[in-house]
C-alpha positions in Angstrom: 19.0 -21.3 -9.3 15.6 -20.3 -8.1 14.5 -17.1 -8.9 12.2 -15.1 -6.1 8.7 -13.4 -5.8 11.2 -10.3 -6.4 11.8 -11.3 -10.3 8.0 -11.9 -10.5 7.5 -8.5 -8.9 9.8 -6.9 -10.8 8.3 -8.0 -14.2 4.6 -7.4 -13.4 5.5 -4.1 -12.0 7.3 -2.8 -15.6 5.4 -4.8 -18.1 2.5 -2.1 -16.2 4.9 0.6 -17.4 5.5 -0.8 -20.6 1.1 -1.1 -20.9 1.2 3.4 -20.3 1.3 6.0 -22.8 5.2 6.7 -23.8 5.8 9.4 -20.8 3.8 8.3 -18.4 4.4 7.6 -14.7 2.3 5.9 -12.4 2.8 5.6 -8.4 3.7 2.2 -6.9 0.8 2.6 -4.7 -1.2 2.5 -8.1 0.5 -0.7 -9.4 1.1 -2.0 -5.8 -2.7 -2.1 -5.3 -3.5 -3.1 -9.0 -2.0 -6.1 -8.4 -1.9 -7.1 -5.5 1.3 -6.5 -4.1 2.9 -5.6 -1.1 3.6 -1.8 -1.7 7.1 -1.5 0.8 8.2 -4.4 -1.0 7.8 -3.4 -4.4 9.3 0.3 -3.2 12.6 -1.9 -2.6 12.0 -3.3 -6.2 11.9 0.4 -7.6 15.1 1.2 -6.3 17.2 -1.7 -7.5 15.7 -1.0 -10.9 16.1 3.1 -10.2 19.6 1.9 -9.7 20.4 -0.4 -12.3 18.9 2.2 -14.9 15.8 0.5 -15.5 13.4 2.6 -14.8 12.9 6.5 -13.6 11.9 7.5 -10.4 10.7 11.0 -9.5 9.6 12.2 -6.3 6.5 15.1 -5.3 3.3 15.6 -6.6 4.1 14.9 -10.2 6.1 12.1 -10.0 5.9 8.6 -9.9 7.8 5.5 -12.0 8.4 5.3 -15.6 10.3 3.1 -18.2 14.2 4.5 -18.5 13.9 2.9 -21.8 12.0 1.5 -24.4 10.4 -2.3 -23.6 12.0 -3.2 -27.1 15.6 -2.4 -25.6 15.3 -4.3 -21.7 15.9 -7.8 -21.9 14.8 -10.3 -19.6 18.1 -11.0 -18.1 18.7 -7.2 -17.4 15.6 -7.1 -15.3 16.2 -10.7 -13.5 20.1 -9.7 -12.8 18.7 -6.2 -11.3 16.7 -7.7 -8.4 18.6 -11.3 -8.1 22.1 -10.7 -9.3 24.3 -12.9 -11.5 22.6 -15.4 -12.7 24.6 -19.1 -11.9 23.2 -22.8 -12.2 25.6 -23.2 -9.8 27.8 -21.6 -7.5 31.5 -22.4 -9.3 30.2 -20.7 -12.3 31.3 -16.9 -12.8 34.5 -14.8 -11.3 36.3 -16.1 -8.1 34.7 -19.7 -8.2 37.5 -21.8 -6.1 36.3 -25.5 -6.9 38.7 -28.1 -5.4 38.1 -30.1 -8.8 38.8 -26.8 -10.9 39.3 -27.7 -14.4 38.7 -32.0 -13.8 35.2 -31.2 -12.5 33.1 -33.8 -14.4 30.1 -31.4 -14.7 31.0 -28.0 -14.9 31.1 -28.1 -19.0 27.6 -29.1 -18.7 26.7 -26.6 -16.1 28.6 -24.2 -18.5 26.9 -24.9 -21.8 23.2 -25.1 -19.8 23.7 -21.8 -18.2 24.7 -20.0 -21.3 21.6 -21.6 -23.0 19.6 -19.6 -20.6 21.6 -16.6 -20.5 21.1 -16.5 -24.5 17.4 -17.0 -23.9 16.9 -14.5 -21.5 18.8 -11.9 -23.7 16.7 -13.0 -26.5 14.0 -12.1 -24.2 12.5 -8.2 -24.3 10.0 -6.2 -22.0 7.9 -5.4 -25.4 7.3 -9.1 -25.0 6.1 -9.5 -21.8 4.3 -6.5 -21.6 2.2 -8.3 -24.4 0.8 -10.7 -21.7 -0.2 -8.1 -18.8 -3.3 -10.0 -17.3 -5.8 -7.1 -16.7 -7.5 -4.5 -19.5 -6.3 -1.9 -20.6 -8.3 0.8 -18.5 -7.3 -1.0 -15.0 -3.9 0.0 -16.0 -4.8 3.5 -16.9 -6.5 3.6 -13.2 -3.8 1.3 -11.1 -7.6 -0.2 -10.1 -8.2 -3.5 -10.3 -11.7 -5.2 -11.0 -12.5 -8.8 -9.8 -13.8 -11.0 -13.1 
């Protein structure tokens, strides 16, 4: 399991929601250029999380992104599983795995047991957490400008 630039995206992009005024929207032009990211790609990101409830998306002159929820209530895995998908160690874990060892695979308990350990800690995981490690002040948030140290 390797997670893409499209988890790291995903995060930066709504721990910056999580940093606004309970309300707010920003654009993802604004965020896209705060930190640095490719703004088409990190439209596609908006609409897998539009999708997947995450966040709000509102089109015209008054619109822009905002948290569906609160940071306290999106976990980790929520976010990961809305731009990646399931999340497997392997690929005979989950629903319609055909292994030709099936139950006598020698490792699959072990892939089992590891891959719930990281499930748990992902669901342990919330927003309101990592939102408490956004990299830039406060006021280059406000702005969607970022400021070179």
């Amino acid at each position: 399991m390797r997670l893409t630039k499209a988890s790291d995206y995903a995060l930066v992009l709504l721990a910056h929601l999580a940093a606004l005024s309970p309300g707010e929207r920003a654009s993802v032009r604004q965020i896209a250029t705060c930190y640095g990211v490719p703004q088409r790609f990190l439209a596609v990101i908006v609409h897998r999380l539009a999708k997947t409830g995450l966040l709000h998306s509102m089109k015209g002159s008054n619109g822009g992104i905002r948290l569906a929820r609160r940071s306290s209530e999106i976990t980790l895995r929520e976010v990961i599983e809305a731009v990646e998908g399931p999340i497997r160690m392997t690929d005979c874990q989950g629903p319609g795995c055909l292994c030709e060892r099936g139950d006598h695979c020698t490792a699959r308990h072990f892939w089992d047991v590891a891959n719930e350990k990281i499930l748990n800690s992902l669901n342990a995981t919330t927003l309101e957490e990592i939102a408490g490690w956004v990299p830039w002040p406060q006021e280059e948030v406000a702005t969607g400008e970022r400021t070179e140290p």
